[in-house]
Structure formats: structure tokens, C-alpha cells
């Protein structure tokens, strides 16, 4: 068994700091189902949006494995309008 010496910091505290730092810098990679769940839609609807150019394409990790960066999904969500204009708004514009 290998033991690590972290000096004045305990191993659990070191791990907590490490994971906190990594979560701030590394993107989470999401499956189609995870993205669909976040957006309250289906994976097939995601692929339709990708084909239409209305959603970011996934990263191809292997022949049968694709993932989306969480930051890409968040950026896409932030780019959407916050509300749909009403008919009255369209008539005055």
C-alpha cells in the first residue's frame, strides 16, 4: 500500500481542494441523455437540432462515443432569448 505525505494538510482536505480546483477548470463531458435531461427534451430531438444547425455538435471521442462539453451547452443556453416577443411587441416594432 502506498502512503502519501501531504505535509500539514490531510489527505481528505487535499482531495477536496484538488477536486474543487479541477471542477473549476475542467468541463464535464455529458452524454446525449444527460444533455437531453438538462434541456427537458429527447436525444433524438438534440440530433435534429444539430442537423439543422441550431445546437452545438458533440465531441467525437471514438467511433461510437460522443459527448458534449457542459460549457458548450451552457453557452448555447445563454445565447437563447430570455422571452418570446408577443404579437403586440411585434406590431410596435
mmCIF file of N, CA and C in Angstrom:
data_model
loop_
_atom_site.group_PDB
_atom_site.id
_atom_site.type_symbol
_atom_site.label_atom_id
_atom_site.label_comp_id
_atom_site.label_asym_id
_atom_site.label_seq_id
_atom_site.Cartn_x
_atom_site.Cartn_y
_atom_site.Cartn_z
ATOM 1 N N UNK A 1 0.840 -1.178 0.000
ATOM 2 C CA UNK A 1 0.000 0.000 0.000
ATOM 3 C C UNK A 1 0.886 1.244 0.000
ATOM 4 N N UNK A 2 0.560 2.184 -0.846
ATOM 5 C CA UNK A 2 1.330 3.415 -0.955
ATOM 6 C C UNK A 2 0.697 4.474 -0.061
ATOM 7 N N UNK A 3 1.517 5.141 0.698
ATOM 8 C CA UNK A 3 1.048 6.243 1.545
ATOM 9 C C UNK A 3 1.663 7.540 1.039
ATOM 10 N N UNK A 4 0.841 8.576 0.991
ATOM 11 C CA UNK A 4 1.319 9.875 0.545
ATOM 12 C C UNK A 4 1.422 10.804 1.740
ATOM 13 N N UNK A 5 2.447 11.631 1.728
ATOM 14 C CA UNK A 5 2.625 12.613 2.779
ATOM 15 C C UNK A 5 2.239 13.975 2.213
ATOM 16 N N UNK A 6 1.176 14.564 2.741
ATOM 17 C CA UNK A 6 0.706 15.859 2.265
ATOM 18 C C UNK A 6 1.147 17.002 3.171
ATOM 19 N N UNK A 7 2.082 16.732 4.031
ATOM 20 C CA UNK A 7 2.573 17.781 4.917
ATOM 21 C C UNK A 7 1.524 18.176 5.938
ATOM 22 N N UNK A 8 1.237 19.476 6.031
ATOM 23 C CA UNK A 8 0.315 19.986 7.031
ATOM 24 C C UNK A 8 -1.150 19.781 6.659
ATOM 25 N N UNK A 9 -1.413 19.297 5.472
ATOM 26 C CA UNK A 9 -2.796 19.125 5.027
ATOM 27 C C UNK A 9 -3.151 17.629 4.995
ATOM 28 N N UNK A 10 -4.310 17.295 5.473
ATOM 29 C CA UNK A 10 -4.731 15.895 5.488
ATOM 30 C C UNK A 10 -5.103 15.448 4.074
ATOM 31 N N UNK A 11 -5.092 14.153 3.857
ATOM 32 C CA UNK A 11 -5.426 13.616 2.542
ATOM 33 C C UNK A 11 -6.843 13.999 2.112
ATOM 34 N N UNK A 12 -7.868 13.887 2.979
ATOM 35 C CA UNK A 12 -9.213 14.300 2.546
ATOM 36 C C UNK A 12 -9.294 15.789 2.203
ATOM 37 N N UNK A 13 -8.605 16.624 2.974
ATOM 38 C CA UNK A 13 -8.619 18.063 2.688
ATOM 39 C C UNK A 13 -7.921 18.346 1.363
ATOM 40 N N UNK A 14 -6.811 17.656 1.103
ATOM 41 C CA UNK A 14 -6.102 17.816 -0.160
ATOM 42 C C UNK A 14 -7.001 17.402 -1.322
ATOM 43 N N UNK A 15 -7.674 16.261 -1.157
ATOM 44 C CA UNK A 15 -8.559 15.772 -2.215
ATOM 45 C C UNK A 15 -9.686 16.771 -2.483
ATOM 46 N N UNK A 16 -10.252 17.328 -1.423
ATOM 47 C CA UNK A 16 -11.338 18.299 -1.583
ATOM 48 C C UNK A 16 -10.840 19.534 -2.331
ATOM 49 N N UNK A 17 -9.668 20.023 -1.973
ATOM 50 C CA UNK A 17 -9.105 21.185 -2.673
ATOM 51 C C UNK A 17 -8.819 20.864 -4.128
ATOM 52 N N UNK A 18 -8.245 19.675 -4.358
ATOM 53 C CA UNK A 18 -7.908 19.261 -5.723
ATOM 54 C C UNK A 18 -9.159 19.163 -6.582
ATOM 55 N N UNK A 19 -10.197 18.483 -6.068
ATOM 56 C CA UNK A 19 -11.426 18.327 -6.833
ATOM 57 C C UNK A 19 -12.103 19.674 -7.071
ATOM 58 N N UNK A 20 -12.047 20.564 -6.104
ATOM 59 C CA UNK A 20 -12.616 21.899 -6.283
ATOM 60 C C UNK A 20 -11.900 22.666 -7.376
ATOM 61 N N UNK A 21 -10.577 22.589 -7.388
ATOM 62 C CA UNK A 21 -9.793 23.284 -8.411
ATOM 63 C C UNK A 21 -10.050 22.686 -9.782
ATOM 64 N N UNK A 22 -10.137 21.368 -9.868
ATOM 65 C CA UNK A 22 -10.357 20.712 -11.151
ATOM 66 C C UNK A 22 -11.764 20.975 -11.677
ATOM 67 N N UNK A 23 -12.739 21.042 -10.800
ATOM 68 C CA UNK A 23 -14.103 21.282 -11.277
ATOM 69 C C UNK A 23 -14.247 22.683 -11.843
ATOM 70 N N UNK A 24 -13.410 23.612 -11.400
ATOM 71 C CA UNK A 24 -13.462 24.968 -11.927
ATOM 72 C C UNK A 24 -12.793 25.077 -13.288
ATOM 73 N N UNK A 25 -11.833 24.199 -13.572
ATOM 74 C CA UNK A 25 -11.066 24.341 -14.804
ATOM 75 C C UNK A 25 -11.449 23.336 -15.880
ATOM 76 N N UNK A 26 -11.942 22.165 -15.498
ATOM 77 C CA UNK A 26 -12.267 21.141 -16.478
ATOM 78 C C UNK A 26 -13.757 21.096 -16.736
ATOM 79 N N UNK A 27 -14.102 20.924 -18.008
ATOM 80 C CA UNK A 27 -15.500 20.759 -18.376
ATOM 81 C C UNK A 27 -15.955 19.352 -18.073
ATOM 82 N N UNK A 28 -17.189 19.244 -17.674
ATOM 83 C CA UNK A 28 -17.827 17.941 -17.549
ATOM 84 C C UNK A 28 -18.240 17.518 -18.953
ATOM 85 N N UNK A 29 -18.047 16.260 -19.307
ATOM 86 C CA UNK A 29 -18.487 15.746 -20.594
ATOM 87 C C UNK A 29 -19.813 15.037 -20.390
ATOM 88 N N UNK A 30 -20.822 15.441 -21.152
ATOM 89 C CA UNK A 30 -22.178 14.942 -20.967
ATOM 90 C C UNK A 30 -22.601 14.042 -22.117
ATOM 91 N N UNK A 31 -23.349 12.993 -21.787
ATOM 92 C CA UNK A 31 -23.917 12.119 -22.808
ATOM 93 C C UNK A 31 -25.136 12.797 -23.430
ATOM 94 N N UNK A 32 -25.621 12.226 -24.527
ATOM 95 C CA UNK A 32 -26.820 12.766 -25.173
ATOM 96 C C UNK A 32 -28.005 12.735 -24.206
ATOM 97 N N UNK A 33 -28.118 11.664 -23.429
ATOM 98 C CA UNK A 33 -29.230 11.565 -22.486
ATOM 99 C C UNK A 33 -29.116 12.617 -21.385
ATOM 100 N N UNK A 34 -27.899 12.870 -20.893
ATOM 101 C CA UNK A 34 -27.707 13.893 -19.860
ATOM 102 C C UNK A 34 -28.040 15.285 -20.388
ATOM 103 N N UNK A 35 -27.612 15.574 -21.610
ATOM 104 C CA UNK A 35 -27.929 16.878 -22.214
ATOM 105 C C UNK A 35 -29.434 16.995 -22.406
ATOM 106 N N UNK A 36 -30.042 15.942 -22.931
ATOM 107 C CA UNK A 36 -31.491 15.954 -23.161
ATOM 108 C C UNK A 36 -32.243 16.160 -21.842
ATOM 109 N N UNK A 37 -31.790 15.507 -20.778
ATOM 110 C CA UNK A 37 -32.434 15.671 -19.470
ATOM 111 C C UNK A 37 -32.330 17.110 -18.987
ATOM 112 N N UNK A 38 -31.159 17.711 -19.160
ATOM 113 C CA UNK A 38 -30.984 19.102 -18.735
ATOM 114 C C UNK A 38 -31.905 20.049 -19.509
ATOM 115 N N UNK A 39 -32.111 19.748 -20.789
ATOM 116 C CA UNK A 39 -32.926 20.606 -21.646
ATOM 117 C C UNK A 39 -34.390 20.175 -21.688
ATOM 118 N N UNK A 40 -34.714 19.124 -20.972
ATOM 119 C CA UNK A 40 -36.077 18.569 -20.928
ATOM 120 C C UNK A 40 -36.594 18.249 -22.329
ATOM 121 N N UNK A 41 -35.774 17.489 -23.071
ATOM 122 C CA UNK A 41 -36.118 17.051 -24.418
ATOM 123 C C UNK A 41 -35.636 15.618 -24.591
ATOM 124 N N UNK A 42 -35.581 15.144 -25.809
ATOM 125 C CA UNK A 42 -35.114 13.778 -26.076
ATOM 126 C C UNK A 42 -33.797 13.821 -26.855
ATOM 127 N N UNK A 43 -33.009 12.742 -26.768
ATOM 128 C CA UNK A 43 -31.769 12.703 -27.558
ATOM 129 C C UNK A 43 -32.035 12.831 -29.062
ATOM 130 N N UNK A 44 -33.113 12.239 -29.556
ATOM 131 C CA UNK A 44 -33.382 12.351 -30.996
ATOM 132 C C UNK A 44 -33.679 13.795 -31.390
ATOM 133 N N UNK A 45 -34.309 14.542 -30.502
ATOM 134 C CA UNK A 45 -34.559 15.961 -30.775
ATOM 135 C C UNK A 45 -33.242 16.746 -30.791
ATOM 136 N N UNK A 46 -32.296 16.371 -29.930
ATOM 137 C CA UNK A 46 -30.967 17.010 -29.951
ATOM 138 C C UNK A 46 -30.320 16.833 -31.319
ATOM 139 N N UNK A 47 -30.344 15.607 -31.819
ATOM 140 C CA UNK A 47 -29.707 15.329 -33.108
ATOM 141 C C UNK A 47 -30.405 16.055 -34.255
ATOM 142 N N UNK A 48 -31.723 16.225 -34.160
ATOM 143 C CA UNK A 48 -32.431 17.019 -35.166
ATOM 144 C C UNK A 48 -31.955 18.464 -35.131
ATOM 145 N N UNK A 49 -31.777 19.017 -33.922
ATOM 146 C CA UNK A 49 -31.302 20.399 -33.793
ATOM 147 C C UNK A 49 -29.872 20.543 -34.331
ATOM 148 N N UNK A 50 -29.039 19.545 -34.089
ATOM 149 C CA UNK A 50 -27.661 19.581 -34.602
ATOM 150 C C UNK A 50 -27.679 19.583 -36.129
ATOM 151 N N UNK A 51 -28.487 18.703 -36.703
ATOM 152 C CA UNK A 51 -28.573 18.609 -38.160
ATOM 153 C C UNK A 51 -29.067 19.922 -38.769
ATOM 154 N N UNK A 52 -29.959 20.610 -38.053
ATOM 155 C CA UNK A 52 -30.495 21.893 -38.534
ATOM 156 C C UNK A 52 -29.559 23.061 -38.218
ATOM 157 N N UNK A 53 -28.460 22.798 -37.497
ATOM 158 C CA UNK A 53 -27.515 23.858 -37.152
ATOM 159 C C UNK A 53 -27.970 24.727 -35.995
ATOM 160 N N UNK A 54 -28.874 24.221 -35.170
ATOM 161 C CA UNK A 54 -29.411 25.008 -34.055
ATOM 162 C C UNK A 54 -28.925 24.543 -32.695
ATOM 163 N N UNK A 55 -27.940 23.626 -32.664
ATOM 164 C CA UNK A 55 -27.375 23.144 -31.405
ATOM 165 C C UNK A 55 -25.931 22.749 -31.658
ATOM 166 N N UNK A 56 -25.042 22.952 -30.682
ATOM 167 C CA UNK A 56 -23.624 22.613 -30.902
ATOM 168 C C UNK A 56 -23.417 21.113 -31.114
ATOM 169 N N UNK A 57 -22.532 20.796 -32.014
ATOM 170 C CA UNK A 57 -22.203 19.394 -32.291
ATOM 171 C C UNK A 57 -21.389 18.814 -31.133
ATOM 172 N N UNK A 58 -21.494 17.511 -30.919
ATOM 173 C CA UNK A 58 -20.729 16.882 -29.839
ATOM 174 C C UNK A 58 -19.277 16.653 -30.237
ATOM 175 N N UNK A 59 -18.491 16.273 -29.253
ATOM 176 C CA UNK A 59 -17.097 15.881 -29.476
ATOM 177 C C UNK A 59 -17.099 14.383 -29.748
ATOM 178 N N UNK A 60 -16.409 13.956 -30.793
ATOM 179 C CA UNK A 60 -16.317 12.529 -31.121
ATOM 180 C C UNK A 60 -15.133 11.944 -30.359
ATOM 181 N N UNK A 61 -15.400 11.114 -29.346
ATOM 182 C CA UNK A 61 -14.334 10.503 -28.551
ATOM 183 C C UNK A 61 -13.852 9.192 -29.154
ATOM 184 N N UNK A 62 -14.749 8.474 -29.798
ATOM 185 C CA UNK A 62 -14.402 7.251 -30.514
ATOM 186 C C UNK A 62 -15.477 7.020 -31.567
ATOM 187 N N UNK A 63 -15.432 5.894 -32.230
ATOM 188 C CA UNK A 63 -16.374 5.623 -33.308
ATOM 189 C C UNK A 63 -17.813 5.677 -32.805
ATOM 190 N N UNK A 64 -18.067 5.138 -31.615
ATOM 191 C CA UNK A 64 -19.436 5.070 -31.107
ATOM 192 C C UNK A 64 -19.646 5.877 -29.835
ATOM 193 N N UNK A 65 -18.792 6.838 -29.568
ATOM 194 C CA UNK A 65 -18.886 7.592 -28.318
ATOM 195 C C UNK A 65 -18.756 9.093 -28.592
ATOM 196 N N UNK A 66 -19.834 9.830 -28.310
ATOM 197 C CA UNK A 66 -19.799 11.285 -28.432
ATOM 198 C C UNK A 66 -20.223 11.891 -27.104
ATOM 199 N N UNK A 67 -19.706 13.083 -26.827
ATOM 200 C CA UNK A 67 -20.048 13.801 -25.600
ATOM 201 C C UNK A 67 -20.102 15.292 -25.909
ATOM 202 N N UNK A 68 -20.857 16.008 -25.090
ATOM 203 C CA UNK A 68 -20.928 17.467 -25.173
ATOM 204 C C UNK A 68 -20.205 18.061 -23.984
ATOM 205 N N UNK A 69 -19.469 19.140 -24.228
ATOM 206 C CA UNK A 69 -18.876 19.891 -23.118
ATOM 207 C C UNK A 69 -20.003 20.640 -22.410
ATOM 208 N N UNK A 70 -20.001 20.578 -21.104
ATOM 209 C CA UNK A 70 -21.025 21.276 -20.333
ATOM 210 C C UNK A 70 -20.996 22.771 -20.620
ATOM 211 N N UNK A 71 -19.802 23.322 -20.828
ATOM 212 C CA UNK A 71 -19.690 24.756 -21.107
ATOM 213 C C UNK A 71 -20.306 25.115 -22.465
ATOM 214 N N UNK A 72 -20.213 24.215 -23.466
ATOM 215 C CA UNK A 72 -20.842 24.473 -24.763
ATOM 216 C C UNK A 72 -22.362 24.520 -24.632
ATOM 217 N N UNK A 73 -22.904 23.598 -23.843
ATOM 218 C CA UNK A 73 -24.353 23.576 -23.627
ATOM 219 C C UNK A 73 -24.783 24.831 -22.876
ATOM 220 N N UNK A 74 -24.016 25.215 -21.851
ATOM 221 C CA UNK A 74 -24.342 26.422 -21.079
ATOM 222 C C UNK A 74 -24.256 27.669 -21.956
ATOM 223 N N UNK A 75 -23.241 27.746 -22.813
ATOM 224 C CA UNK A 75 -23.085 28.890 -23.719
ATOM 225 C C UNK A 75 -24.275 28.973 -24.673
ATOM 226 N N UNK A 76 -24.710 27.817 -25.195
ATOM 227 C CA UNK A 76 -25.861 27.787 -26.088
ATOM 228 C C UNK A 76 -27.119 28.258 -25.353
ATOM 229 N N UNK A 77 -27.310 27.778 -24.126
ATOM 230 C CA UNK A 77 -28.473 28.203 -23.336
ATOM 231 C C UNK A 77 -28.454 29.706 -23.089
ATOM 232 N N UNK A 78 -27.289 30.246 -22.776
ATOM 233 C CA UNK A 78 -27.171 31.676 -22.501
ATOM 234 C C UNK A 78 -27.388 32.526 -23.753
ATOM 235 N N UNK A 79 -27.197 31.938 -24.924
ATOM 236 C CA UNK A 79 -27.391 32.693 -26.163
ATOM 237 C C UNK A 79 -28.854 32.775 -26.576
ATOM 238 N N UNK A 80 -29.709 31.974 -25.951
ATOM 239 C CA UNK A 80 -31.130 31.993 -26.305
ATOM 240 C C UNK A 80 -31.791 33.251 -25.765
ATOM 241 N N UNK A 81 -32.825 33.739 -26.464
ATOM 242 C CA UNK A 81 -33.555 34.901 -25.934
ATOM 243 C C UNK A 81 -34.247 34.519 -24.624
ATOM 244 N N UNK A 82 -34.370 35.492 -23.735
ATOM 245 C CA UNK A 82 -34.962 35.206 -22.426
ATOM 246 C C UNK A 82 -36.471 35.116 -22.482
ATOM 247 N N UNK A 83 -37.102 35.722 -23.485
ATOM 248 C CA UNK A 83 -38.546 35.620 -23.629
ATOM 249 C C UNK A 83 -38.918 35.708 -25.103
ATOM 250 N N UNK A 84 -40.070 35.179 -25.407
ATOM 251 C CA UNK A 84 -40.573 35.233 -26.776
ATOM 252 C C UNK A 84 -41.392 36.514 -26.915
ATOM 253 N N UNK A 85 -41.128 37.318 -27.961
ATOM 254 C CA UNK A 85 -41.888 38.559 -28.124
ATOM 255 C C UNK A 85 -43.364 38.261 -28.376
ATOM 256 N N UNK A 86 -44.221 39.064 -27.791
ATOM 257 C CA UNK A 86 -45.658 38.890 -28.010
ATOM 258 C C UNK A 86 -46.046 39.526 -29.341
ATOM 259 N N UNK A 87 -47.273 39.274 -29.776
ATOM 260 C CA UNK A 87 -47.749 39.869 -31.033
ATOM 261 C C UNK A 87 -47.774 41.393 -30.942
ATOM 262 N N UNK A 88 -48.115 41.914 -29.766
ATOM 263 C CA UNK A 88 -48.152 43.371 -29.574
ATOM 264 C C UNK A 88 -46.762 43.967 -29.744
ATOM 265 N N UNK A 89 -45.738 43.271 -29.218
ATOM 266 C CA UNK A 89 -44.362 43.744 -29.377
ATOM 267 C C UNK A 89 -43.945 43.750 -30.844
ATOM 268 N N UNK A 90 -44.375 42.745 -31.584
ATOM 269 C CA UNK A 90 -44.010 42.665 -32.986
ATOM 270 C C UNK A 90 -44.700 43.746 -33.808
ATOM 271 N N UNK A 91 -45.924 44.098 -33.434
ATOM 272 C CA UNK A 91 -46.665 45.127 -34.166
ATOM 273 C C UNK A 91 -46.067 46.506 -33.950
ATOM 274 N N UNK A 92 -45.509 46.780 -32.763
ATOM 275 C CA UNK A 92 -44.935 48.092 -32.478
ATOM 276 C C UNK A 92 -43.537 48.240 -33.014
ATOM 277 N N UNK A 93 -42.893 47.136 -33.338
ATOM 278 C CA UNK A 93 -41.503 47.197 -33.800
ATOM 279 C C UNK A 93 -41.398 47.594 -35.246
#
